[in-house]
Amino acid sequence: MSLLLAAGETIPTTLDGPFKPLTRRFDPSLRRGSDDLPMDHPRLRKRNISSDFPEQITLALSTPTSMWVSWVTGDAIVGKDVKPLDPSSIASEVWYGKEKGNYLLKKKGNATVYSQLYPFDGLLNYTSGIIHHVLIDGLEPETKYYYRCGDSSVPAMSEEISFKTLPLPSKDAYPHRIAFVGDLGLTSNTTTTIDHLMENDPSLVIIVGDLTYANQYRTIGGKGASCFSCSFPDAPIRETYQPRWDAWGRFMEPLTSKVPTMVIEGNHEIEPQASGITFKSYSERFSVPASESGSNSNFYYSFDAGGVHFVMLGAYVDYNHTGAQYAWLKEDLSKVDRAVTPWLVATMHPPWYNSYSSHYQEFECMRQEMEELLYQHRVDIVFAGHVHAYERMNRIYNYTLDPCGPVYITIGDGGNIEKVDVDFADDPGKQPDWSAFRESSFGHGILEVYLHMFYKKHRFYLLLGNMDGLVRKSDSLLCDES
């Protein structure tokens, strides 16, 4: 059952599948990647203003009527002996309203700092700027708001910025466009990905892990490395150059300060440090609706965006049947009302289905623990990253083609320094039947939701959008929902 577009073009739907496996091979005349941007790049360096002024401003959904606003003030410090800044030394305020310059609503929030410490000779420590998180509420759906954030007593408030809220959960209302991207980093390829993504004007952004690749740097700084262990074989620990997080926040601000951006952790966010502490940067820098969705962890949570319910799964915390995440997921899925949110989308960092040799079947244990639960609740699509290429699967369950299974999509091709993956796990000419389409390219994806879901892959090396059609009818036409 194909979909007829207004221009007369016909796009096959997943009801027309399963599709014959197709591979678009990498053009060897193209480079597989690009170098990291230097720290003094104009889009990465700190602006020449007082350190009290907000930077790295980010929006994130809380509930359908509330939003997190986060930002950083003060100067991060790298050195042998670092003293954390005092979070109480500056206020956390957001002024907002529906008219330019007229802020009828004001909210205050909390601030924190964190440190990344390495007790090894010759390695340098880091302590962050002051990270602010403010929850603004009372927001009306599908409404444009104007806001400023900072400390009005200094005064040090940001310039006026605007955003538009999403529709309330409803089978008849959806975000304009939802952008998906993963494994971004901070390379020249990353800039093209993000520039192209912004041109597509999304109303929501989902990043499926591996954000900054700060752990491809050493704490002493220097040029990023596509293979850390190769470049630094004598390093006593996999160090991470935390100023890359600050650079990434500045680089992303033109997008994240205007469009709510939801993240999930990847392996490059683990960042082990002294005393076995991990994920410190990820945990402190991002606000996510964990408690709002009944989760006790920032590593997994859920939220609604119009008629779509999203579950964000953590692959680097316990996912066993007996664990807290599994119990939370079971409870969360049981509460989904498909009459209100007909579409159900899951995301995680590592893919369960992947025909590339990179990370092949790496998270088979997680799949075996959780796949049945997603299948029982008729999840529509599962997005993942980790593999630096693009791949879309036929509907599948337990490695068997199944019209009631989800469509799995790997979108770990945002542009990071580790370069695009080009090698496959299968022998030539033997692409698995569950792998519908794959290509080695950098880019992002756009999901548009109407009565159908339409997914469009944008690979930037051709500087145009190429269509990898995915339109799916309601599951009620295919599977027994009882």
PDB file of C-alpha atoms in Angstrom, residues 262-360:
ATOM      1  CA  MET A 262      16.445  15.187  24.081  1.00  0.00           C
ATOM      2  CA  VAL A 263      19.533  13.073  24.662  1.00  0.00           C
ATOM      3  CA  ILE A 264      20.422   9.553  25.743  1.00  0.00           C
ATOM      4  CA  GLU A 265      23.842   8.386  26.874  1.00  0.00           C
ATOM      5  CA  GLY A 266      26.325   6.528  24.702  1.00  0.00           C
ATOM      6  CA  ASN A 267      29.602   4.793  25.446  1.00  0.00           C
ATOM      7  CA  HIS A 268      31.573   8.010  24.880  1.00  0.00           C
ATOM      8  CA  GLU A 269      29.677   9.561  27.796  1.00  0.00           C
ATOM      9  CA  ILE A 270      30.985   6.960  30.310  1.00  0.00           C
ATOM     10  CA  GLU A 271      34.192   8.928  30.979  1.00  0.00           C
ATOM     11  CA  PRO A 272      35.632   7.047  33.992  1.00  0.00           C
ATOM     12  CA  GLN A 273      37.566   9.102  36.503  1.00  0.00           C
ATOM     13  CA  ALA A 274      38.887   8.816  40.058  1.00  0.00           C
ATOM     14  CA  SER A 275      37.005   6.614  42.546  1.00  0.00           C
ATOM     15  CA  GLY A 276      35.185   4.814  39.752  1.00  0.00           C
ATOM     16  CA  ILE A 277      32.894   7.768  38.981  1.00  0.00           C
ATOM     17  CA  THR A 278      31.341   7.656  35.498  1.00  0.00           C
ATOM     18  CA  PHE A 279      28.932   9.695  33.344  1.00  0.00           C
ATOM     19  CA  LYS A 280      29.559  12.844  35.388  1.00  0.00           C
ATOM     20  CA  SER A 281      29.439  15.267  32.453  1.00  0.00           C
ATOM     21  CA  TYR A 282      26.284  13.754  30.977  1.00  0.00           C
ATOM     22  CA  SER A 283      24.525  13.579  34.350  1.00  0.00           C
ATOM     23  CA  GLU A 284      25.224  17.167  35.379  1.00  0.00           C
ATOM     24  CA  ARG A 285      24.867  19.016  32.078  1.00  0.00           C
ATOM     25  CA  PHE A 286      21.500  17.717  30.847  1.00  0.00           C
ATOM     26  CA  SER A 287      18.016  17.930  32.304  1.00  0.00           C
ATOM     27  CA  VAL A 288      15.734  15.096  31.233  1.00  0.00           C
ATOM     28  CA  PRO A 289      12.184  14.179  32.325  1.00  0.00           C
ATOM     29  CA  ALA A 290      13.250  11.225  34.450  1.00  0.00           C
ATOM     30  CA  SER A 291      11.152  11.840  37.573  1.00  0.00           C
ATOM     31  CA  GLU A 292       8.331  13.182  35.386  1.00  0.00           C
ATOM     32  CA  SER A 293       8.140   9.779  33.686  1.00  0.00           C
ATOM     33  CA  GLY A 294       8.511   7.684  36.830  1.00  0.00           C
ATOM     34  CA  SER A 295      12.194   6.877  36.304  1.00  0.00           C
ATOM     35  CA  ASN A 296      14.732   7.093  39.094  1.00  0.00           C
ATOM     36  CA  SER A 297      17.609   7.570  36.644  1.00  0.00           C
ATOM     37  CA  ASN A 298      18.661  10.086  33.985  1.00  0.00           C
ATOM     38  CA  PHE A 299      19.850   7.125  31.897  1.00  0.00           C
ATOM     39  CA  TYR A 300      16.313   6.120  30.867  1.00  0.00           C
ATOM     40  CA  TYR A 301      13.069   8.062  30.686  1.00  0.00           C
ATOM     41  CA  SER A 302      10.052   8.761  28.479  1.00  0.00           C
ATOM     42  CA  PHE A 303       8.035  11.698  27.207  1.00  0.00           C
ATOM     43  CA  ASP A 304       5.199  12.590  24.851  1.00  0.00           C
ATOM     44  CA  ALA A 305       5.478  14.796  21.773  1.00  0.00           C
ATOM     45  CA  GLY A 306       1.966  15.250  20.438  1.00  0.00           C
ATOM     46  CA  GLY A 307       0.683  11.849  19.347  1.00  0.00           C
ATOM     47  CA  VAL A 308       4.080  10.141  19.768  1.00  0.00           C
ATOM     48  CA  HIS A 309       5.289   8.487  22.962  1.00  0.00           C
ATOM     49  CA  PHE A 310       9.075   8.184  23.211  1.00  0.00           C
ATOM     50  CA  VAL A 311      10.985   5.793  25.444  1.00  0.00           C
ATOM     51  CA  MET A 312      14.704   6.522  25.841  1.00  0.00           C
ATOM     52  CA  LEU A 313      16.571   3.396  26.949  1.00  0.00           C
ATOM     53  CA  GLY A 314      19.906   3.134  28.720  1.00  0.00           C
ATOM     54  CA  ALA A 315      22.296   0.518  27.373  1.00  0.00           C
ATOM     55  CA  TYR A 316      25.088   1.213  29.872  1.00  0.00           C
ATOM     56  CA  VAL A 317      23.122   0.571  33.052  1.00  0.00           C
ATOM     57  CA  ASP A 318      21.336  -2.587  34.183  1.00  0.00           C
ATOM     58  CA  TYR A 319      18.782  -3.768  31.614  1.00  0.00           C
ATOM     59  CA  ASN A 320      18.115  -7.279  32.966  1.00  0.00           C
ATOM     60  CA  HIS A 321      14.610  -8.589  33.644  1.00  0.00           C
ATOM     61  CA  THR A 322      15.215  -8.195  37.372  1.00  0.00           C
ATOM     62  CA  GLY A 323      16.546  -4.639  37.164  1.00  0.00           C
ATOM     63  CA  ALA A 324      15.022  -1.230  37.806  1.00  0.00           C
ATOM     64  CA  GLN A 325      15.103  -0.133  34.154  1.00  0.00           C
ATOM     65  CA  TYR A 326      13.166  -3.175  32.960  1.00  0.00           C
ATOM     66  CA  ALA A 327      10.548  -2.698  35.684  1.00  0.00           C
ATOM     67  CA  TRP A 328      10.227   0.966  34.771  1.00  0.00           C
ATOM     68  CA  LEU A 329       9.921   0.191  31.039  1.00  0.00           C
ATOM     69  CA  LYS A 330       7.242  -2.421  31.647  1.00  0.00           C
ATOM     70  CA  GLU A 331       5.251   0.024  33.746  1.00  0.00           C
ATOM     71  CA  ASP A 332       5.746   2.898  31.295  1.00  0.00           C
ATOM     72  CA  LEU A 333       4.618   0.885  28.267  1.00  0.00           C
ATOM     73  CA  SER A 334       1.583  -0.438  30.132  1.00  0.00           C
ATOM     74  CA  LYS A 335       0.384   3.147  30.639  1.00  0.00           C
ATOM     75  CA  VAL A 336       0.580   4.150  26.972  1.00  0.00           C
ATOM     76  CA  ASP A 337      -2.875   4.897  25.563  1.00  0.00           C
ATOM     77  CA  ARG A 338      -2.652   4.300  21.815  1.00  0.00           C
ATOM     78  CA  ALA A 339      -5.924   6.187  21.369  1.00  0.00           C
ATOM     79  CA  VAL A 340      -4.049   9.308  22.561  1.00  0.00           C
ATOM     80  CA  THR A 341      -0.476   8.581  21.423  1.00  0.00           C
ATOM     81  CA  PRO A 342      -0.894   6.113  18.535  1.00  0.00           C
ATOM     82  CA  TRP A 343       2.823   6.070  17.734  1.00  0.00           C
ATOM     83  CA  LEU A 344       5.407   4.484  19.988  1.00  0.00           C
ATOM     84  CA  VAL A 345       9.101   5.132  19.344  1.00  0.00           C
ATOM     85  CA  ALA A 346      12.078   3.775  21.287  1.00  0.00           C
ATOM     86  CA  THR A 347      15.671   4.976  21.185  1.00  0.00           C
ATOM     87  CA  MET A 348      18.951   3.703  22.575  1.00  0.00           C
ATOM     88  CA  HIS A 349      22.591   4.131  21.673  1.00  0.00           C
ATOM     89  CA  PRO A 350      23.725   0.692  20.424  1.00  0.00           C
ATOM     90  CA  PRO A 351      21.637  -1.080  17.762  1.00  0.00           C
ATOM     91  CA  TRP A 352      20.182  -4.514  18.361  1.00  0.00           C
ATOM     92  CA  TYR A 353      20.092  -5.194  14.622  1.00  0.00           C
ATOM     93  CA  ASN A 354      23.118  -4.226  12.561  1.00  0.00           C
ATOM     94  CA  SER A 355      24.749  -5.861   9.536  1.00  0.00           C
ATOM     95  CA  TYR A 356      27.961  -3.818   9.665  1.00  0.00           C
ATOM     96  CA  SER A 357      31.047  -5.487  11.107  1.00  0.00           C
ATOM     97  CA  SER A 358      31.443  -2.591  13.518  1.00  0.00           C
ATOM     98  CA  HIS A 359      29.706  -3.467  16.815  1.00  0.00           C
ATOM     99  CA  TYR A 360      28.056  -6.511  15.231  1.00  0.00           C
TER     100      TYR A 360
END
